[in-house]
Short mmCIF file of C-alpha atoms and ligand atoms in Angstrom, two decimals:
data_model
loop_
_atom_site.label_atom_id
_atom_site.label_comp_id
_atom_site.label_asym_id
_atom_site.label_seq_id
_atom_site.Cartn_x
_atom_site.Cartn_y
_atom_site.Cartn_z
CA MET A 1 26.78 10.83 9.54
CA ILE A 2 26.61 14.09 11.50
CA GLN A 3 29.04 16.69 10.22
CA SER A 4 29.75 20.30 10.97
CA TRP A 5 29.23 22.96 8.32
CA ASN A 6 32.68 22.70 6.68
CA ARG A 7 32.36 18.87 6.50
CA TYR A 8 35.72 18.34 8.14
CA PRO A 9 36.69 16.40 10.17
CA ARG A 10 34.52 13.34 9.58
CA VAL A 11 34.06 11.50 12.84
CA THR A 12 31.87 8.64 14.05
CA HIS A 13 29.69 8.93 17.16
CA ALA A 14 28.74 6.00 19.38
CA GLN A 15 25.18 7.33 19.53
CA VAL A 16 23.09 10.32 18.50
CA ILE A 17 20.12 11.00 20.75
CA ASP A 18 17.33 13.45 19.93
CA LEU A 19 16.13 15.42 22.96
CA TRP A 20 12.39 16.11 22.93
CA ASP A 21 11.54 16.97 26.53
CA ARG A 22 13.32 19.73 28.41
CA HIS A 23 11.97 18.38 31.71
CA ALA A 24 13.52 14.92 31.18
CA PRO A 25 16.86 13.93 32.76
CA LEU A 26 19.91 13.44 30.54
CA PRO A 27 20.17 9.96 29.02
CA GLY A 28 22.15 7.45 31.07
CA THR A 29 25.39 6.33 29.43
CA ASP A 30 29.02 6.01 30.46
CA ARG A 31 30.27 7.68 27.27
CA PRO A 32 31.01 11.43 27.05
CA LEU A 33 28.06 13.63 26.10
CA LEU A 34 27.96 16.78 23.96
CA PRO A 35 24.98 18.94 22.94
CA HIS A 36 24.62 19.54 19.21
CA GLY A 37 22.50 22.41 17.91
CA ASN A 38 22.16 22.75 14.14
CA GLY A 39 25.77 21.93 13.20
CA ARG A 40 26.47 25.41 11.80
CA SER A 41 29.90 25.47 13.47
CA TYR A 42 32.89 24.76 11.31
CA GLY A 43 35.22 22.06 12.63
CA ASP A 44 34.93 19.90 15.71
CA VAL A 45 33.47 22.10 18.44
CA CYS A 46 30.06 20.45 17.88
CA LEU A 47 31.47 16.94 17.35
CA ASN A 48 32.27 14.23 19.91
CA ALA A 49 34.13 11.34 18.23
CA GLY A 50 33.32 8.03 19.91
CA GLY A 51 30.92 9.77 22.32
CA VAL A 52 27.24 10.65 22.39
CA LEU A 53 25.69 13.68 20.68
CA LEU A 54 22.58 15.17 22.23
CA ARG A 55 20.67 16.72 19.35
CA THR A 56 18.68 19.66 20.65
CA ARG A 57 16.72 20.62 17.51
CA PRO A 58 13.52 18.92 18.76
CA LEU A 59 13.59 21.29 21.77
CA ASP A 60 11.98 23.93 19.58
CA ARG A 61 9.13 25.42 21.61
CA PHE A 62 8.56 29.03 22.53
CA ILE A 63 7.79 29.35 26.24
CA VAL A 64 6.72 32.97 26.64
CA PHE A 65 7.08 36.17 24.62
CA ASP A 66 6.23 39.54 26.12
CA ARG A 67 5.63 41.85 23.18
CA ALA A 68 5.57 44.89 25.47
CA THR A 69 9.13 44.36 26.73
CA GLY A 70 10.69 42.21 23.99
CA ARG A 71 11.60 39.43 26.44
CA LEU A 72 11.51 35.97 24.86
CA ARG A 73 11.91 32.69 26.70
CA CYS A 74 12.32 29.64 24.48
CA GLU A 75 13.82 26.16 24.36
CA ALA A 76 17.46 25.87 23.34
CA GLY A 77 16.80 24.16 19.99
CA VAL A 78 14.73 27.04 18.60
CA LEU A 79 16.34 28.49 15.48
CA LEU A 80 17.02 32.19 15.07
CA ARG A 81 14.90 31.96 11.91
CA ASP A 82 11.87 30.91 13.99
CA ILE A 83 12.45 33.79 16.41
CA LEU A 84 12.59 36.23 13.49
CA ASN A 85 9.36 34.85 12.03
CA LEU A 86 7.63 35.29 15.39
CA THR A 87 8.99 38.62 16.53
CA VAL A 88 9.74 40.78 13.46
CA PRO A 89 6.02 41.24 12.62
CA GLN A 90 5.59 42.33 16.28
CA GLY A 91 8.39 44.89 16.10
CA TRP A 92 11.27 43.06 17.81
CA PHE A 93 14.63 41.79 16.53
CA PRO A 94 17.46 39.70 18.07
CA ALA A 95 19.95 42.12 19.60
CA VAL A 96 22.85 40.23 17.99
CA THR A 97 22.75 37.87 15.04
CA PRO A 98 25.49 35.91 13.24
CA GLY A 99 25.63 35.65 9.43
CA THR A 100 23.16 32.75 9.26
CA GLN A 101 19.69 32.44 10.79
CA TYR A 102 19.99 28.63 10.92
CA VAL A 103 21.60 28.51 14.34
CA THR A 104 19.92 27.42 17.55
CA VAL A 105 19.67 29.57 20.67
CA GLY A 106 21.77 27.01 22.60
CA GLY A 107 24.46 27.01 19.89
CA ALA A 108 24.52 30.81 19.74
CA ILE A 109 25.03 31.00 23.51
CA ALA A 110 27.63 28.20 23.68
CA ASN A 111 29.78 29.93 21.04
CA ASP A 112 28.82 33.43 22.27
CA VAL A 113 28.36 34.44 18.63
CA HIS A 114 28.87 37.97 17.34
CA GLY A 115 27.30 40.00 14.57
CA LYS A 116 27.93 43.12 12.54
CA ASN A 117 27.09 45.31 15.55
CA HIS A 118 29.68 44.13 18.07
CA HIS A 119 31.08 47.67 18.36
CA VAL A 120 27.79 48.86 19.88
CA ALA A 121 26.01 45.75 21.18
CA GLY A 122 28.68 43.26 22.19
CA SER A 123 27.98 39.58 21.63
CA PHE A 124 24.94 37.28 21.88
CA GLY A 125 25.68 36.51 25.53
CA HIS A 126 25.30 40.15 26.53
CA HIS A 127 21.58 39.87 25.72
CA VAL A 128 20.84 36.59 27.50
CA ARG A 129 18.86 37.43 30.65
CA CYS A 130 18.93 33.90 32.08
CA LEU A 131 19.18 30.25 31.14
CA GLU A 132 18.64 26.84 32.66
CA LEU A 133 21.63 24.50 32.82
CA LEU A 134 20.99 20.76 33.21
CA ARG A 135 23.96 18.81 34.57
CA SER A 136 24.61 15.08 34.32
CA ASP A 137 24.04 14.66 38.09
CA GLY A 138 20.45 15.78 37.48
CA THR A 139 20.79 19.28 38.96
CA ARG A 140 19.13 22.18 37.18
CA MET A 141 20.68 25.57 37.72
CA LEU A 142 19.21 28.94 36.86
CA CYS A 143 22.08 31.10 35.63
CA SER A 144 22.08 34.82 34.87
CA PRO A 145 24.45 37.76 35.32
CA GLU A 146 23.00 38.04 38.87
CA LYS A 147 22.22 34.41 39.79
CA ASN A 148 25.11 31.93 39.72
CA PRO A 149 27.10 34.50 37.71
CA ASP A 150 30.24 32.30 37.51
CA TRP A 151 28.23 29.50 35.95
CA PHE A 152 26.66 32.00 33.58
CA ARG A 153 30.09 33.29 32.49
CA ALA A 154 31.30 29.73 32.01
CA THR A 155 28.25 28.62 30.00
CA VAL A 156 28.16 31.66 27.69
CA GLY A 157 30.90 30.77 25.22
CA GLY A 158 31.28 27.48 27.14
CA LEU A 159 31.43 25.34 23.99
CA GLY A 160 28.70 22.98 25.25
CA LEU A 161 30.92 21.64 28.03
CA THR A 162 29.26 22.92 31.19
CA GLY A 163 26.03 20.93 30.69
CA LEU A 164 22.90 21.18 28.58
CA ILE A 165 21.18 24.55 28.18
CA THR A 166 17.50 23.57 28.15
CA TRP A 167 15.99 27.05 27.68
CA ALA A 168 17.07 30.67 27.68
CA GLU A 169 15.52 34.09 28.01
CA LEU A 170 16.65 36.75 25.54
CA GLN A 171 16.18 40.50 25.46
CA LEU A 172 15.26 41.60 21.91
CA ILE A 173 15.54 45.13 20.50
CA PRO A 174 12.65 47.18 19.11
CA ILE A 175 12.39 47.81 15.35
CA ALA A 176 9.90 49.83 13.34
CA ASN A 177 9.73 47.49 10.34
CA PRO A 178 11.72 44.67 8.65
CA ALA A 179 13.87 47.08 6.58
CA LEU A 180 17.39 48.41 7.00
CA VAL A 181 18.88 51.60 5.68
CA THR A 182 22.24 50.69 4.15
CA GLU A 183 25.27 52.29 2.52
CA THR A 184 28.10 50.59 0.64
CA HIS A 185 31.50 52.26 0.32
CA SER A 186 34.50 50.99 -1.58
CA PHE A 187 38.12 51.35 -0.49
CA ALA A 188 41.18 50.83 -2.65
CA THR A 189 43.73 49.86 0.01
CA LEU A 190 43.78 48.53 3.57
CA ASP A 191 44.73 51.99 4.84
CA GLY A 192 41.56 53.25 3.20
CA PHE A 193 39.61 50.65 5.16
CA TRP A 194 40.82 51.80 8.59
CA ASP A 195 39.89 55.44 8.00
CA LEU A 196 36.52 54.66 6.48
CA ASN A 197 35.70 52.10 9.16
CA ARG A 198 36.45 54.53 11.98
CA GLU A 199 34.11 57.08 10.48
CA LEU A 200 31.28 54.67 9.65
CA GLU A 201 31.37 52.90 13.03
CA ARG A 202 30.67 56.21 14.72
CA ARG A 203 27.43 56.59 12.79
CA TRP A 204 26.16 53.08 12.05
CA PRO A 205 25.26 50.18 14.36
CA TYR A 206 26.04 47.51 11.76
CA THR A 207 29.30 47.50 9.76
CA VAL A 208 31.27 44.81 7.99
CA ALA A 209 33.86 44.79 5.21
CA TRP A 210 34.59 42.40 2.39
CA ILE A 211 38.22 42.29 1.26
CA ASP A 212 39.37 41.15 -2.15
CA CYS A 213 42.19 38.90 -0.97
CA THR A 214 43.19 38.07 -4.55
CA ALA A 215 44.24 41.71 -5.02
CA ARG A 216 47.54 42.79 -3.45
CA LEU A 217 46.31 46.20 -2.35
CA GLY A 218 43.62 44.94 -0.02
CA ARG A 219 40.78 46.69 -1.78
CA GLY A 220 37.25 46.00 -0.67
CA LEU A 221 33.74 47.13 0.19
CA LEU A 222 32.42 48.36 3.52
CA LEU A 223 28.75 47.80 4.21
CA ALA A 224 26.98 49.85 6.87
CA GLY A 225 23.39 49.53 8.02
CA ALA A 226 20.79 50.54 10.60
CA HIS A 227 17.23 49.43 11.27
CA ALA A 228 14.97 51.69 9.20
CA PRO A 229 12.84 54.34 10.88
CA MET A 230 9.05 54.33 10.88
CA GLN A 231 8.81 56.59 7.82
CA ALA A 232 10.64 54.11 5.58
CA HIS A 233 8.38 52.86 2.79
CA PRO A 234 7.29 49.30 3.37
CA PHE A 235 8.14 47.07 0.42
CA ALA A 236 7.35 43.57 -0.64
CA TRP A 237 9.98 40.89 -0.06
CA ARG A 238 9.79 37.39 -1.43
CA SER A 239 12.10 34.97 0.23
CA ARG A 240 13.65 32.86 -2.54
CA SER A 241 16.40 30.34 -2.04
CA TRP A 242 17.96 27.60 -4.14
CA ARG A 243 19.89 24.52 -3.27
CA PHE A 244 23.48 23.94 -4.43
CA PRO A 245 22.66 21.05 -6.74
CA LEU A 246 25.57 18.60 -6.50
CA GLU A 247 28.58 17.49 -4.55
CA PRO A 248 31.54 17.87 -6.94
CA PRO A 249 34.34 15.34 -6.43
CA ILE A 250 36.83 18.20 -6.16
CA SER A 251 36.45 21.76 -4.93
CA LEU A 252 35.10 24.24 -7.46
CA VAL A 253 37.03 26.93 -5.60
CA ASN A 254 40.42 27.50 -7.22
CA SER A 255 42.63 30.49 -8.00
CA LEU A 256 40.85 31.15 -11.30
CA SER A 257 37.28 31.03 -9.93
CA LEU A 258 38.37 33.12 -6.94
CA ARG A 259 39.96 35.83 -9.04
CA LEU A 260 36.93 35.93 -11.31
CA PHE A 261 34.44 36.06 -8.42
CA ASN A 262 36.36 38.76 -6.58
CA GLN A 263 36.71 40.89 -9.73
CA ILE A 264 33.01 40.65 -10.52
CA TYR A 265 31.90 41.17 -6.91
CA TYR A 266 34.04 44.28 -6.49
CA HIS A 267 32.74 45.83 -9.71
CA LEU A 268 29.07 44.86 -9.37
CA PRO A 269 26.91 47.91 -10.00
CA ARG A 270 25.58 49.12 -6.63
CA GLY A 271 23.14 51.93 -6.10
CA LYS A 272 24.71 55.22 -5.00
CA GLY A 273 24.04 56.55 -1.51
CA ARG A 274 21.45 55.17 0.87
CA GLN A 275 19.35 52.14 -0.01
CA LEU A 276 16.57 50.23 1.70
CA SER A 277 17.15 46.52 2.19
CA HIS A 278 15.05 43.78 3.74
CA TYR A 279 16.78 42.31 6.81
CA GLN A 280 17.19 38.89 5.15
CA PRO A 281 19.71 39.75 2.37
CA PHE A 282 21.45 42.25 4.68
CA PHE A 283 22.13 39.82 7.52
CA TYR A 284 21.96 36.43 5.81
CA PRO A 285 23.13 36.67 2.17
CA LEU A 286 24.53 33.12 2.18
CA ASP A 287 21.31 31.57 3.47
CA ARG A 288 19.80 32.05 0.00
CA ILE A 289 21.95 29.21 -1.34
CA ARG A 290 21.12 26.15 0.70
CA GLU A 291 24.00 23.69 1.15
CA TRP A 292 26.53 26.06 -0.42
CA ASN A 293 29.11 24.16 1.65
CA ARG A 294 28.96 21.41 -1.04
CA LEU A 295 30.78 23.79 -3.40
CA TYR A 296 34.06 22.75 -1.79
CA GLY A 297 33.73 19.10 -2.76
CA ARG A 298 34.10 15.95 -0.71
CA ARG A 299 37.20 17.01 1.19
CA GLY A 300 35.38 19.95 2.72
CA PHE A 301 36.94 23.27 3.63
CA PHE A 302 38.31 25.30 6.51
CA GLN A 303 37.39 28.65 7.86
CA TYR A 304 40.24 30.61 9.40
CA GLN A 305 38.89 33.29 11.73
CA CYS A 306 41.21 35.21 14.00
CA VAL A 307 41.02 38.23 16.27
CA LEU A 308 43.95 40.63 16.66
CA PRO A 309 44.25 43.22 19.46
CA PRO A 310 43.88 46.90 18.45
CA GLN A 311 47.57 47.84 18.67
CA ALA A 312 48.61 44.94 16.41
CA ALA A 313 45.63 44.97 14.05
CA ARG A 314 46.87 47.09 11.13
CA LYS A 315 50.20 45.36 10.78
CA GLY A 316 48.77 41.92 11.51
CA VAL A 317 45.95 42.09 8.95
CA ALA A 318 48.37 43.30 6.27
CA GLU A 319 50.74 40.41 7.05
CA LEU A 320 47.95 37.85 6.97
CA LEU A 321 46.74 39.09 3.59
CA GLN A 322 50.31 39.07 2.25
CA CYS A 323 50.81 35.45 3.34
CA ILE A 324 47.53 34.44 1.71
CA ALA A 325 48.29 36.28 -1.54
CA ALA A 326 51.78 34.75 -1.68
CA SER A 327 50.34 31.27 -1.19
CA GLY A 328 48.08 31.69 -4.23
CA SER A 329 45.09 30.72 -2.07
CA GLY A 330 42.23 33.02 -1.42
CA SER A 331 38.68 33.20 -0.24
CA PHE A 332 35.33 34.07 -1.79
CA LEU A 333 34.44 35.97 1.28
CA ALA A 334 37.21 37.53 3.32
CA VAL A 335 35.36 39.36 6.04
CA LEU A 336 36.91 42.09 8.17
CA LYS A 337 35.17 43.59 11.19
CA THR A 338 36.25 45.52 14.25
CA PHE A 339 35.07 44.48 17.71
CA GLY A 340 34.20 47.07 20.33
CA ASP A 341 35.54 47.40 23.88
CA LYS A 342 32.70 45.69 25.76
CA PRO A 343 34.22 43.10 28.13
CA SER A 344 33.52 39.55 26.94
CA ALA A 345 30.31 37.97 28.22
CA GLY A 346 31.90 34.55 28.74
CA MET A 347 35.16 33.12 30.07
CA LEU A 348 35.99 31.61 26.69
CA SER A 349 34.25 34.19 24.46
CA PHE A 350 36.03 34.81 21.18
CA PRO A 351 35.00 38.48 20.68
CA ARG A 352 37.37 40.95 22.37
CA PRO A 353 38.61 44.45 21.50
CA GLY A 354 40.37 44.49 18.15
CA VAL A 355 39.72 43.32 14.65
CA THR A 356 38.53 39.99 13.29
CA LEU A 357 39.33 38.54 9.88
CA ALA A 358 37.53 35.44 8.53
CA LEU A 359 38.36 33.51 5.37
CA ASP A 360 37.32 30.20 3.79
CA PHE A 361 39.86 27.85 2.19
CA PRO A 362 39.29 24.59 0.31
CA ASN A 363 40.89 21.64 2.05
CA ARG A 364 43.96 20.89 -0.07
CA GLY A 365 45.60 18.84 2.65
CA PRO A 366 49.23 19.58 3.64
CA GLU A 367 49.41 22.70 1.43
CA THR A 368 46.50 24.31 3.29
CA LEU A 369 47.82 23.25 6.69
CA ALA A 370 51.22 24.77 5.86
CA LEU A 371 49.56 28.10 5.06
CA PHE A 372 47.68 27.97 8.37
CA ARG A 373 50.95 27.48 10.24
CA GLU A 374 52.21 30.73 8.70
CA LEU A 375 48.98 32.52 9.59
CA ASP A 376 49.14 31.11 13.15
CA ALA A 377 52.61 32.62 13.56
CA VAL A 378 51.28 36.08 12.65
CA VAL A 379 48.31 35.69 15.01
CA ARG A 380 50.55 34.45 17.84
CA ASP A 381 53.06 37.32 17.40
CA ALA A 382 50.22 39.82 17.41
CA GLY A 383 48.84 38.39 20.68
CA GLY A 384 45.63 37.28 18.96
CA GLY A 385 43.54 34.12 18.88
CA LEU A 386 41.39 31.86 16.70
CA TYR A 387 37.64 31.28 16.93
CA PRO A 388 36.81 27.77 18.27
CA ALA A 389 33.47 27.81 16.40
CA LYS A 390 35.42 27.99 13.14
CA ASP A 391 38.33 25.73 13.92
CA ALA A 392 39.35 22.17 13.10
CA ARG A 393 43.11 22.27 13.58
CA MET A 394 44.57 25.04 15.73
CA PRO A 395 47.47 23.90 17.93
CA GLY A 396 46.49 23.49 21.59
CA GLU A 397 49.24 25.88 22.62
CA LEU A 398 47.69 28.69 20.54
CA PHE A 399 44.27 28.05 22.08
CA ARG A 400 45.56 28.03 25.65
CA ARG A 401 47.56 31.21 25.11
CA ALA A 402 44.59 33.08 23.58
CA TYR A 403 42.09 31.84 26.18
CA PRO A 404 43.96 32.25 29.48
CA GLU A 405 40.80 31.56 31.50
CA TRP A 406 40.69 28.01 30.13
CA GLU A 407 42.16 26.57 33.32
CA ASN A 408 39.66 28.31 35.56
CA PHE A 409 36.95 27.23 33.10
CA GLN A 410 37.81 23.56 33.67
CA ARG A 411 36.15 23.74 37.11
CA PHE A 412 32.81 24.26 35.41
CA ILE A 413 33.00 21.42 32.90
CA ASP A 414 30.41 18.74 33.53
CA PRO A 415 32.38 15.53 34.31
CA GLN A 416 30.33 13.65 31.74
CA PHE A 417 30.67 16.23 28.95
CA SER A 418 33.45 16.50 26.39
CA SER A 419 34.03 17.29 22.70
CA SER A 420 36.47 16.45 19.94
CA PHE A 421 37.60 20.09 20.02
CA TRP A 422 38.27 20.12 23.75
CA ARG A 423 40.21 16.86 23.75
CA ARG A 424 42.27 18.15 20.81
CA VAL A 425 43.25 21.54 22.24
CA THR A 426 43.82 20.39 25.81
CA GLY A 427 45.54 17.15 24.84
CA GLU A 428 43.12 15.12 27.00
CA ALA A 429 42.77 11.49 25.97
C1 FAD B 501 27.10 30.90 6.94
C2 FAD B 501 27.54 31.03 8.37
C3 FAD B 501 27.76 32.31 8.89
C4 FAD B 501 28.18 32.45 10.21
N1 FAD B 501 28.38 33.71 10.69
C5 FAD B 501 28.80 33.88 11.97
C6 FAD B 501 28.97 35.17 12.51
O1 FAD B 501 28.77 36.18 11.83
N2 FAD B 501 29.37 35.27 13.81
C7 FAD B 501 29.58 34.16 14.60
O2 FAD B 501 29.93 34.32 15.78
N3 FAD B 501 29.40 32.92 14.12
C8 FAD B 501 29.01 32.75 12.83
N4 FAD B 501 28.81 31.49 12.34
C9 FAD B 501 29.01 30.35 13.25
C10 FAD B 501 27.71 29.98 13.98
O3 FAD B 501 26.98 31.11 14.33
C11 FAD B 501 28.07 29.27 15.28
O4 FAD B 501 28.90 28.18 15.03
C12 FAD B 501 26.83 28.80 16.07
O5 FAD B 501 27.23 28.53 17.38
C13 FAD B 501 26.21 27.54 15.46
O6 FAD B 501 25.04 27.22 16.15
P1 FAD B 501 24.37 25.78 16.06
O7 FAD B 501 23.02 25.87 16.68
O8 FAD B 501 24.46 25.26 14.67
O9 FAD B 501 25.28 24.97 17.05
P2 FAD B 501 26.36 23.76 16.83
O10 FAD B 501 27.25 24.20 15.74
O11 FAD B 501 25.58 22.50 16.62
O12 FAD B 501 27.05 23.77 18.21
C14 FAD B 501 27.86 24.86 18.60
C15 FAD B 501 28.30 24.70 20.06
O13 FAD B 501 27.17 24.88 20.88
C16 FAD B 501 27.02 23.80 21.78
N5 FAD B 501 25.58 23.68 22.04
C17 FAD B 501 24.59 23.59 21.12
N6 FAD B 501 23.40 23.53 21.75
C18 FAD B 501 23.64 23.56 23.09
C19 FAD B 501 22.83 23.50 24.25
N7 FAD B 501 21.49 23.41 24.19
N8 FAD B 501 23.44 23.54 25.45
C20 FAD B 501 24.78 23.66 25.56
N9 FAD B 501 25.59 23.72 24.49
C21 FAD B 501 25.02 23.67 23.28
C22 FAD B 501 27.66 22.62 21.06
O14 FAD B 501 28.11 21.62 21.94
C23 FAD B 501 28.84 23.30 20.37
O15 FAD B 501 29.90 23.44 21.26
C24 FAD B 501 28.37 31.30 11.03
C25 FAD B 501 28.13 30.02 10.51
C26 FAD B 501 27.72 29.89 9.18
C27 FAD B 501 27.46 28.50 8.64
#
């Protein structure tokens, strides 16, 4: 059974078809189609209950890489990991990367993913030079910010609904070596975070904060980084990973394990001042534990990721953390990050000016859903929104309010494409 990363909801597809040939037409069927990358979304944005999933992973070929300019054209099923393996030794790096390298290029475009550098670089879509869109009527459209720009804006962040992206061309950024210079700062309260963050964002291209949401004060750690200069000493890096060994019948995440983890994590000895880090642990710490999603047991888990506009951010984040603390729930990783002012690359892009907070919760059924209703109320009052890539239950009304271009977007949906997410939030049958 194909699942998304949080293993909820569990749905059945009429058919799952592997795509091998980017030149081939879409398979003929009268059921709704949806592309599926590597299933690293949480929730139902990459699921199509009762319909057909088009698995793009076999579309994994590089088409052309110009090492002088850092332009890479590749098929949509290529993983970010494969791009890194090809281009880092040649001095190029993806301009934007999410917190896992196991996403496909097509999936990264369709969710217009963001990284730790949104305040300087925007989102993934800002670095896509062009892409090919294959529609169910057989047409192939070249889309870029200059050519068919409306289609480009609809397809970036288009949740796989405008057609199949067969290939894309990305602009990478130059690096001197695989290392990053990093600094970690602690803060004791949320107020401390805002001051520190403002200062660090001025100086560092990558910033992200971890909040201890089991502590009432909102203490945490702020990590800042930049690609290392030429003079940095090269060092050996051995990529080691291990697999989470079992699927426990119930979640191993509970208030005791959370409190313990957060205490230990906050107090872990960290080197003072600047450090050198390989890019892998800096960008992809969770990738070292394969299938860590099994930790949450058979019922799976939810991620709750919201964005709040700048004027409502301070109050809103404090209220969200208060609700979570009062509920006795928490998260191993509560991640806080500010987005910059760059206008969104896509009509339905999640990143927008403000602050984003992301937390994982075990699925405890009605209790968890009740907490989310409280969090939704804070997000709604603040004029914020939730991230479709991390959602399995937001009310349609909240989606439509946070994504006002959704109606205009409907013009670009391929008549044969649909998803469980889209039917849920628009109320379509
Ligand atoms: C550990 C972890 C950390 C993460 N960190 C971040 C983060 O920091 N920032 C962030 O933004 N996200 C983050 N994510 C979410 C992840 O980056 C996105 O969900 C990403 O889109 C998943 O890509 P995928 O290839 O697995 O696509 P899927 O999850 O399989 O699909 C995602 C969407 O893309 C569409 N799609 C896939 N391929 C195509 C195609 N060829 N043509 C058209 N549509 C297509 C699908 O229909 C679906 O709507 C994280 C996920 C995990 C598991």
